[in-house]
Every structure is written in structure tokens, then in C-alpha cells.
mmCIF file of C-alpha atoms and ligand atoms in Angstrom:
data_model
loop_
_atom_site.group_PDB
_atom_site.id
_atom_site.type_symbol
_atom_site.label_atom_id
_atom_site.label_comp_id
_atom_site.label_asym_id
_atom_site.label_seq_id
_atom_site.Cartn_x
_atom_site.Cartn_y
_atom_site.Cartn_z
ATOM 1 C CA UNK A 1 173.140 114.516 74.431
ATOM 2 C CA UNK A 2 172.289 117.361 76.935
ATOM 3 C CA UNK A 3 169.102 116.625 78.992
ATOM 4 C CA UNK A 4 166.221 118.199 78.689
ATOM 5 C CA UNK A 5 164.583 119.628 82.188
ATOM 6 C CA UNK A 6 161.601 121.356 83.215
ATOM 7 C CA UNK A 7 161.726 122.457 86.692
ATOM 8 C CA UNK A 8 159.285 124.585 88.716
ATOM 9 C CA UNK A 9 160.162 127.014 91.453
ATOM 10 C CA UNK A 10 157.543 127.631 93.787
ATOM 11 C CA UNK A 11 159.052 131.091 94.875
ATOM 12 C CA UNK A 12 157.364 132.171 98.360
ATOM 13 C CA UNK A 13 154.116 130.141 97.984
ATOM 14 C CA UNK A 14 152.640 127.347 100.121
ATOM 15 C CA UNK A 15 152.768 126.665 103.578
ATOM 16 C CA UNK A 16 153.957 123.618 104.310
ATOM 17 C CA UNK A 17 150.596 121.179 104.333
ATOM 18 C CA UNK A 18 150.125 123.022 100.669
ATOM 19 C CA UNK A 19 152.937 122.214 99.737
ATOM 20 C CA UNK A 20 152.703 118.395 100.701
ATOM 21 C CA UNK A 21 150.121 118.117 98.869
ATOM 22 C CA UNK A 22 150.757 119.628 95.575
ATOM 23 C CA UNK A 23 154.391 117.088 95.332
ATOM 24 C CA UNK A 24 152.206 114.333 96.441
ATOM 25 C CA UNK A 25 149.342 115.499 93.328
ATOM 26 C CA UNK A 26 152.468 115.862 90.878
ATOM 27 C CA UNK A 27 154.311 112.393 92.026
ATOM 28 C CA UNK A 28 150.868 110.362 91.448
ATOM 29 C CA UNK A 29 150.684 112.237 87.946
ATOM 30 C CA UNK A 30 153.886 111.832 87.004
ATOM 31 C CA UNK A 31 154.232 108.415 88.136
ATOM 32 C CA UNK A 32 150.946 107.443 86.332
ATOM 33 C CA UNK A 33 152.045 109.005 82.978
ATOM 34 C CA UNK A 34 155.741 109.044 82.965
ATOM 35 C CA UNK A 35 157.758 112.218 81.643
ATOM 36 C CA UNK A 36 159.529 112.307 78.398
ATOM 37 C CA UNK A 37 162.077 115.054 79.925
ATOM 38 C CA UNK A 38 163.820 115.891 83.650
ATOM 39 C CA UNK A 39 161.435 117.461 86.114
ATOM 40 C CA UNK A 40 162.436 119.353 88.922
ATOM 41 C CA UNK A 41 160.864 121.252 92.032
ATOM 42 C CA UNK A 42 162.185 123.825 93.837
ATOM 43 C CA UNK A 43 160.538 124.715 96.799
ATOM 44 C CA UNK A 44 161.545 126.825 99.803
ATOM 45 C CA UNK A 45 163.328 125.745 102.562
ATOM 46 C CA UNK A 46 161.239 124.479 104.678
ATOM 47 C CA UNK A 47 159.383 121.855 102.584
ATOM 48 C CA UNK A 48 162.495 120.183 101.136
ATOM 49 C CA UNK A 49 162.671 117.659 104.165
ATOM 50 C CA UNK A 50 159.125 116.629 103.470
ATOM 51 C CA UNK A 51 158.691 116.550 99.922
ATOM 52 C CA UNK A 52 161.934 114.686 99.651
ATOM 53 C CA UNK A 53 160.542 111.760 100.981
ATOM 54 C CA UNK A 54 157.205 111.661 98.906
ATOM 55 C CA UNK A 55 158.243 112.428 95.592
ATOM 56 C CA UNK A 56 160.102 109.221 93.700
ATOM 57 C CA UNK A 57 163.190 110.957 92.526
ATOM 58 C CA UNK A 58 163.956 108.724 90.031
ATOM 59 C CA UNK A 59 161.390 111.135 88.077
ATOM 60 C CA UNK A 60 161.405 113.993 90.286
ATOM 61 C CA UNK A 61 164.190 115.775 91.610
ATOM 62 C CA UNK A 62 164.344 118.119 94.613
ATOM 63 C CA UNK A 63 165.668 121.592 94.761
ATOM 64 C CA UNK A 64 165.925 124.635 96.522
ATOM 65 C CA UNK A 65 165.778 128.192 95.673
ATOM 66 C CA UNK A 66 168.703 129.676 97.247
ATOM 67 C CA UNK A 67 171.375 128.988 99.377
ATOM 68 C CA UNK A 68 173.930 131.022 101.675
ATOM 69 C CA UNK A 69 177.378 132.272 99.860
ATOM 70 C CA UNK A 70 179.409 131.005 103.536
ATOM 71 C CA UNK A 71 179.733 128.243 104.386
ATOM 72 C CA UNK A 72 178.729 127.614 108.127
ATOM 73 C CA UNK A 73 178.484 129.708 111.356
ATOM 74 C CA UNK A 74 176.997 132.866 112.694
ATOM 75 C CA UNK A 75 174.684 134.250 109.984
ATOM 76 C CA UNK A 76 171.133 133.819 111.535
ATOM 77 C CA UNK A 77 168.425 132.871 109.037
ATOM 78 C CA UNK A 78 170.884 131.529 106.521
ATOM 79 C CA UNK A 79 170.482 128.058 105.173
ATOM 80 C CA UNK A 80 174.044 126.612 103.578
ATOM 81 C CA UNK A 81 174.311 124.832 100.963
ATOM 82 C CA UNK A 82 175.077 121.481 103.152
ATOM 83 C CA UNK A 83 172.343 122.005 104.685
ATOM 84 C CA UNK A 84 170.016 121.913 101.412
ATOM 85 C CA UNK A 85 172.097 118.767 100.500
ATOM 86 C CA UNK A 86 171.039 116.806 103.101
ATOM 87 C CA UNK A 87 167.274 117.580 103.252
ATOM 88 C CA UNK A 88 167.754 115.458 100.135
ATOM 89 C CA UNK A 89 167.801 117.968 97.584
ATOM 90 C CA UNK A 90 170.459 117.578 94.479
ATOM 91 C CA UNK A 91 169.504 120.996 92.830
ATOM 92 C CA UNK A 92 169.567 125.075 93.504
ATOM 93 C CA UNK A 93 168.570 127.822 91.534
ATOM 94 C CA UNK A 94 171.285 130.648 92.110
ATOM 95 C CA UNK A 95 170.831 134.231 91.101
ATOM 96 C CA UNK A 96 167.242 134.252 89.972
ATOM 97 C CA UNK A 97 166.477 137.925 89.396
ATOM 98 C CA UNK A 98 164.024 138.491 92.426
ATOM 99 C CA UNK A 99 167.573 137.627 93.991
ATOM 100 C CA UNK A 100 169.520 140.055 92.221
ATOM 101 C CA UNK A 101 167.103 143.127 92.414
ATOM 102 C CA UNK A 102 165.290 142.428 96.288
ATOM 103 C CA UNK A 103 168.363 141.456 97.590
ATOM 104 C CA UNK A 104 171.132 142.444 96.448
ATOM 105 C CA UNK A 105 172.752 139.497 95.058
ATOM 106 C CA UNK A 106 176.119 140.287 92.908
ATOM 107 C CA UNK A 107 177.857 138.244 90.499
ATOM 108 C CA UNK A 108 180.821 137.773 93.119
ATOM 109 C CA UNK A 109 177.990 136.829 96.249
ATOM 110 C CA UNK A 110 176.656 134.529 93.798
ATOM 111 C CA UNK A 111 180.270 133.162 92.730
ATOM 112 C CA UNK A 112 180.549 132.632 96.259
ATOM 113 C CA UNK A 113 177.031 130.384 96.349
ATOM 114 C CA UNK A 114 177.704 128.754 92.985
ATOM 115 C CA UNK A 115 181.386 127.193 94.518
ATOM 116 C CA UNK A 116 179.598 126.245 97.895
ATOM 117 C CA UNK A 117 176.680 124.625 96.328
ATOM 118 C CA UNK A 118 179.022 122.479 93.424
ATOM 119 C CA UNK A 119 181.545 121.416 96.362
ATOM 120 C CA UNK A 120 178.421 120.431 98.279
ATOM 121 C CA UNK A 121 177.278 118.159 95.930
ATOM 122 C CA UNK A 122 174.174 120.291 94.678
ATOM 123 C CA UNK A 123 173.910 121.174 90.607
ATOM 124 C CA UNK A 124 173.391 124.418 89.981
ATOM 125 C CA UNK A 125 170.153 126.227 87.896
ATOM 126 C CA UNK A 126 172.299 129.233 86.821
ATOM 127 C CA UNK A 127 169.736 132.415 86.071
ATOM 128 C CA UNK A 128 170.575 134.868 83.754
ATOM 129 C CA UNK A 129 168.364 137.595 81.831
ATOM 130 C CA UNK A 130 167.833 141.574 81.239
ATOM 131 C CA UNK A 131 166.004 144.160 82.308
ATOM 132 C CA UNK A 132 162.964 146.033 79.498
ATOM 133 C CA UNK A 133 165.713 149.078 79.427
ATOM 134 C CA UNK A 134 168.433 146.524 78.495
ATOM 135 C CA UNK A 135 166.119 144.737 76.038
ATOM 136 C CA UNK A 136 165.180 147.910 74.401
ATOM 137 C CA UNK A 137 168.615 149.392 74.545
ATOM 138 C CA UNK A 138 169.815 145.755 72.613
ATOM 139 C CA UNK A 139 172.298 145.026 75.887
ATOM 140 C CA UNK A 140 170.594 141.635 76.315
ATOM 141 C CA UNK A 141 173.780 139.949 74.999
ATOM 142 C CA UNK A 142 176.047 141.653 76.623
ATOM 143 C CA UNK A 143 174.041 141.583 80.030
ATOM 144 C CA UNK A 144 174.203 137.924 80.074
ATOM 145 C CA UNK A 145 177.887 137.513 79.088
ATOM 146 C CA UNK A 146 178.597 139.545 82.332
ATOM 147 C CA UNK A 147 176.448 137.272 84.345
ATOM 148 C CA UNK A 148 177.833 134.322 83.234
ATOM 149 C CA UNK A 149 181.322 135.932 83.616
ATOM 150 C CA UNK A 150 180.897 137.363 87.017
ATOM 151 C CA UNK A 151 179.815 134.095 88.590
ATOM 152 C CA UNK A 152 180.699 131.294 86.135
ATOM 153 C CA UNK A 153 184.167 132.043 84.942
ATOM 154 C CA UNK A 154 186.496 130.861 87.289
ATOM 155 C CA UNK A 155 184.912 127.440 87.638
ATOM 156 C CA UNK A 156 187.147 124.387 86.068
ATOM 157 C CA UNK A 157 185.190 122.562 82.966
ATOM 158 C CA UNK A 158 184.316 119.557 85.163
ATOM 159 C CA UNK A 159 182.634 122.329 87.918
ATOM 160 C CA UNK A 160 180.710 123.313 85.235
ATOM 161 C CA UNK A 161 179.245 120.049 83.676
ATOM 162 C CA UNK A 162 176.763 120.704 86.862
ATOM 163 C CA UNK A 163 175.753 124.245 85.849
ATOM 164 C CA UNK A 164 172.558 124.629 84.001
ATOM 165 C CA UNK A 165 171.497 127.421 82.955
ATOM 166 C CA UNK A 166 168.313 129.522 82.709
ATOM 167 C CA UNK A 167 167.826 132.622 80.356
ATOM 168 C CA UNK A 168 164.685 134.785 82.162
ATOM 169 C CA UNK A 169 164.430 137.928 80.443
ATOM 170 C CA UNK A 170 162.845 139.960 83.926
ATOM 171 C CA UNK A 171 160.278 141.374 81.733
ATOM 172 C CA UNK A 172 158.652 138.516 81.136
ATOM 173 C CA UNK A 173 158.697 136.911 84.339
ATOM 174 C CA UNK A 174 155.323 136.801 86.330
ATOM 175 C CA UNK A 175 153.719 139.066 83.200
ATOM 176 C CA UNK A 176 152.529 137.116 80.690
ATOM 177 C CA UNK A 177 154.593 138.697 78.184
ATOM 178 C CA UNK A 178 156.442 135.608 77.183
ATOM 179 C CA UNK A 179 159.540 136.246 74.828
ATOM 180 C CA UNK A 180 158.829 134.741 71.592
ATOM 181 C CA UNK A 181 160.220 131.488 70.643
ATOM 182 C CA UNK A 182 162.704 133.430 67.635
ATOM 183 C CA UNK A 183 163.875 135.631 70.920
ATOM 184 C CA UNK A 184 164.271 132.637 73.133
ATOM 185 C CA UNK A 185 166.119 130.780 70.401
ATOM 186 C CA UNK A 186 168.651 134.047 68.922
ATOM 187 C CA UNK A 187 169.897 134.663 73.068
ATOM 188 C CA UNK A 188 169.986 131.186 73.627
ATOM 189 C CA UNK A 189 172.048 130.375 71.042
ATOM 190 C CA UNK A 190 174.102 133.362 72.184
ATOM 191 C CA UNK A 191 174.766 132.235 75.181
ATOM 192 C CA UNK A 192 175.826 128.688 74.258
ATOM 193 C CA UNK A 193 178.662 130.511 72.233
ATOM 194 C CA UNK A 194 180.033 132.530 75.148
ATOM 195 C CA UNK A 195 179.708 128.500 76.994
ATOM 196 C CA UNK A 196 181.741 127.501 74.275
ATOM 197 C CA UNK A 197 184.104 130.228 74.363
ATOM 198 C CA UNK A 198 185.042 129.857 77.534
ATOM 199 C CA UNK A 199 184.668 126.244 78.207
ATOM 200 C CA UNK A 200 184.813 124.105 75.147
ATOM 201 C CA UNK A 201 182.640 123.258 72.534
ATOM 202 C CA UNK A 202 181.489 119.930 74.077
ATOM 203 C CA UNK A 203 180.685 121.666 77.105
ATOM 204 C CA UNK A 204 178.096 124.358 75.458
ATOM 205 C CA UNK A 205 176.831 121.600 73.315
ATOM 206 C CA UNK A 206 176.217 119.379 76.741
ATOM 207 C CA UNK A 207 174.848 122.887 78.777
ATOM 208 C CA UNK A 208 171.078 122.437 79.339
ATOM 209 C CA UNK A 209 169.376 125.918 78.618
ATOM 210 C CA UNK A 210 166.388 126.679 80.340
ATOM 211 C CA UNK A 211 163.829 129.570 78.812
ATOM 212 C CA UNK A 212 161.898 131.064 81.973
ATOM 213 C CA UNK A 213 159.210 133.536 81.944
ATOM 214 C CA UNK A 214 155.439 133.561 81.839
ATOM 215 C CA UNK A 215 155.985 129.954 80.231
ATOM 216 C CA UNK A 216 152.983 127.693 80.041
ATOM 217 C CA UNK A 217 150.935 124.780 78.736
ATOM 218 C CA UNK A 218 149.595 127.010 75.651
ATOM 219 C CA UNK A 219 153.228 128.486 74.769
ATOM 220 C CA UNK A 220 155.552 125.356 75.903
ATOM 221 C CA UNK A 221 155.907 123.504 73.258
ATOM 222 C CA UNK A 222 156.472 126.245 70.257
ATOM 223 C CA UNK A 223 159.433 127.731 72.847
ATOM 224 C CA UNK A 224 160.851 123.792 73.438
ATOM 225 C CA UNK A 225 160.426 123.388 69.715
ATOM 226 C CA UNK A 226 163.809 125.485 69.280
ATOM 227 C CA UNK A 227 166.882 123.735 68.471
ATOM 228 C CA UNK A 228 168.712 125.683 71.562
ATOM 229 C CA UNK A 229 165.856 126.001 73.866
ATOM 230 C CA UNK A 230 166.306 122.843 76.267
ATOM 231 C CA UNK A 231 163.231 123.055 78.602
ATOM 232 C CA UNK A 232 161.947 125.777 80.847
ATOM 233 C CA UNK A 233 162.008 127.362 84.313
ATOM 234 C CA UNK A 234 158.337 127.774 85.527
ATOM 235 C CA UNK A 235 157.239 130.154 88.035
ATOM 236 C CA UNK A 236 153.301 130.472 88.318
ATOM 237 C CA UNK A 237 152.693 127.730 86.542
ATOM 238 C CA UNK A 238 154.397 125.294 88.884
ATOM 239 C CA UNK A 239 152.016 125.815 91.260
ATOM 240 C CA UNK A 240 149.311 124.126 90.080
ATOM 241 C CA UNK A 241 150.451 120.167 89.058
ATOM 242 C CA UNK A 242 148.140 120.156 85.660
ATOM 243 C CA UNK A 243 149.468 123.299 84.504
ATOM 244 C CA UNK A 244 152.885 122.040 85.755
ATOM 245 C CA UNK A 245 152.747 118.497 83.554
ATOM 246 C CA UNK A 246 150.565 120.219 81.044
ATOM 247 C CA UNK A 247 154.181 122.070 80.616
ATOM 248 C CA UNK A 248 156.280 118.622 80.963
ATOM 249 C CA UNK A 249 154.186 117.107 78.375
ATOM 250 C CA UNK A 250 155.076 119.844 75.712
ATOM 251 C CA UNK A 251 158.392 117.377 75.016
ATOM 252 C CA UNK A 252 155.806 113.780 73.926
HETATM 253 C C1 PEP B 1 160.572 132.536 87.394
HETATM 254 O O1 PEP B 1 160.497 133.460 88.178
HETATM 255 O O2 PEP B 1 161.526 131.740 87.456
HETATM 256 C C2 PEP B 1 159.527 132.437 86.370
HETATM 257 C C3 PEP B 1 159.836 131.905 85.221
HETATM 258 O O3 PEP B 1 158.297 132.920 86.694
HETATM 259 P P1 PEP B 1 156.955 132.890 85.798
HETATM 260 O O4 PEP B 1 156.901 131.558 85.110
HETATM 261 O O5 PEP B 1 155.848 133.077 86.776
HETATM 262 O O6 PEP B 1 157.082 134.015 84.809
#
């Protein structure tokens, strides 16, 4: 059965003291009340080293937010995806949308990051999602299906059992305007057919889905609720560890 997975990514937030201390707050919850799903944190760079060793990742597990599309050398600033690895992280999120539209991230740059980061041992949080214009112009299908094609498609079906993905429509990230659970559930379901397609039907039925955007405590559980919906991907409300396991506790 595929697992279900509710993973927070902290986006450019909290220094590094901050940021101790809200994985320290969320490991005490957590380990006081255990969760009925996966739970993951991504956090940038620079606190991977440090929260790795105080969260129990037997309940928690570590990612980052990026990672380089080479592999090693002269390309000041970058951070590789060995280099994430062995912080003691086992997870990135690849071509979230700030990605895509701040910095130019392609479907080939992010083939490029998806192979390094599954030959370096990380799993991959796949994003995927339209654009209002796309939305209202009915593209969302189609949008994704090039996503997933640009960057996913040349992977072998055992590369991919450590894809998951996340659908985040960009209009509802950071907005408040959630997608409604039926919306969550029709593109969802959409997308496990073009998994299928491509990679099996055991494969889409194994792909954990994530719905991202303006997600929280209040709206969790109706979006989870959704026979394709397999968790979330939580911006804002990661940042605060009750909101965060208020979210977690949508699936008791
Ligand atoms: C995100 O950017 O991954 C996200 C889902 O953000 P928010 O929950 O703040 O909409």
C-alpha cells in the first residue's frame, strides 16, 4: 500500500537557532503522540546537519529543498546532492514552483537534479502544478503531463519507486485559496493515470501524491479524505509545530 506522508518545507525561514528549536518542539510532539502517517521536514541547507541529529528519524525524516543539477566542482554556492545526503537527509523536493518561476528551473535542469539526487541515495518530492491562466484556460492536465514528462520520463520503473509526487496548483500556494478537495481529487487522479501510463499500473497505484497549497489543520482532513489524495506538502503551516501536527493528525 503506498504511504501516506505529510512533509513541511520551511522555504527561506528560520535562522538556524529557530530552526533548532522548532525540530526539537515537533520531535517532543511527535514522539509524545506518535503519527498515524510519514512526516517529513525540509529545511534549508544549512540546518540539515543540526536537525538531523535531534529529530528521531524513525518518525521524522530529513529533507532538503533543492539540490544542484551537477554533480561536483566549480559552481560556487551550489550544494550537490551528495552533499545533502550526508548531512543525513534521505529526501528533496525538486522543482517546487518558486523554483521554476524565480529561478529558472526547466524540466531538463530538473531531469538533471532528479538523476543526481536518486543515484545519491536521496527520494525525490516531485512538484508539479499550474498557473491561474492555465487553471482558467483548463491546461491543468496537460501542464502536469509535461512536467512529469520533461523530468520524469526517462527514469527506469525501479528509479521511480523513489519519486513522490506533489500536485501544487501555484495559485493556491501561500494564498489561502486552497483547491477544493473534488479539484485535488479529479487532477490527482489524473496524474496517477499518466504514472500508470508510463510506468505500470502497480507503480501509479504505489506513487504517493501529495496535495500542496494553503493546506491546514481546518482543511486537512476533508483534502486527505480523497481516495487519491495521499497526504500534503505544507508551506506556512510547517512553521509552526501545532499547526504542523494539527495537519499530521488529520490521518487518526
Ligand atoms: C508550498 O509552497 O509547498 C506550499 C504548499 O505552501 P503553502 O502551504 O504556504 O501554500
Amino acid at each position: 500500500m503506498r504511504k501516506k506522508i505529510v512533509a513541511g518545507n520551511w522555504k527561506m525561514n528560520k535562522n538556524l537557532q529557530e530552526g533548532i528549536a522548532l525540530a526539537q518542539e515537533l520531535n517532543e510532539k511527535l514522539t509524545a503522540d506518535k503519527p498515524a502517517c510519514g512526516v517529513v521536514i525540509c529545511t534549508p541547507f544549512i540546518h540539515l546537519a543540526s536537525v538531523a541529529g535531534i529529530i528521531d528519524k524513525s518518525i521524522i525524516g530529513l529533507g532538503a529543498e533543492n539540490c544542484a543539477d551537477k554533480e561536483k566542482g566549480a559552481y560556487t554556492g551550489e550544494v550537490s546532492a551528495e552533499m545533502v545526503k550526508s548531512t543525513g537527509a534521505d529526501y528533496v523536493i525538486l522543482g517546487h514552483s518558486e523554483r521554476r518561476a524565480y529561478y529558472g528551473e526547466t524540466p531538463e535542469i530538473l531531469k538533471e537534479k532528479v538523476n543526481l539526487a536518486l543515484a545519491n541515495g536521496l527520494k525525490v518530492i516531485f512538484c508539479i502544478g499550474e498557473v491561474l491562466e492555465e487553471r482558467e484556460a483548463g491546461k491543468q492536465n496537460e501542464v502536469v503531463k509535461a512536467q512529469i514528462e520533461g523530468s520524469l520520463f526517462d527514469l527506469t520503473t525501479e528509479q521511480y519507486a523513489n519519486v513522490i509526487l506533489a500536485y501544487e496548483p501555484v495559485w493556491a500556494i501561500g494564498t489561502g485559496k486552497t483547491a477544493t478537495a473534488e479539484q485535488a481529487e479529479e487532477i490527482h487522479a489524473f496524474i496517477r493515470g499518466v504514472i500508470a501510463e508510463k510506468f505500470g499500473a502497480q507503480a501509479a497505484e504505489d506513487t504517493t501524491i501529495l496535495y500542496g497549497g494553503s493546506c491546514k489543520p481546518s482543511n486537512a482532513r476533508e483534502l486527505f479524505a480523497k481516495p487519491n489524495v495521499d497526504g500534503g506538502l505544507i508551506g506556512g503551516a510547517a512553521l509552526k509545530a501545532d499547526d504542523f501536527k494539527g495537519i499530521i493528525d488529520a490521518w487518526k
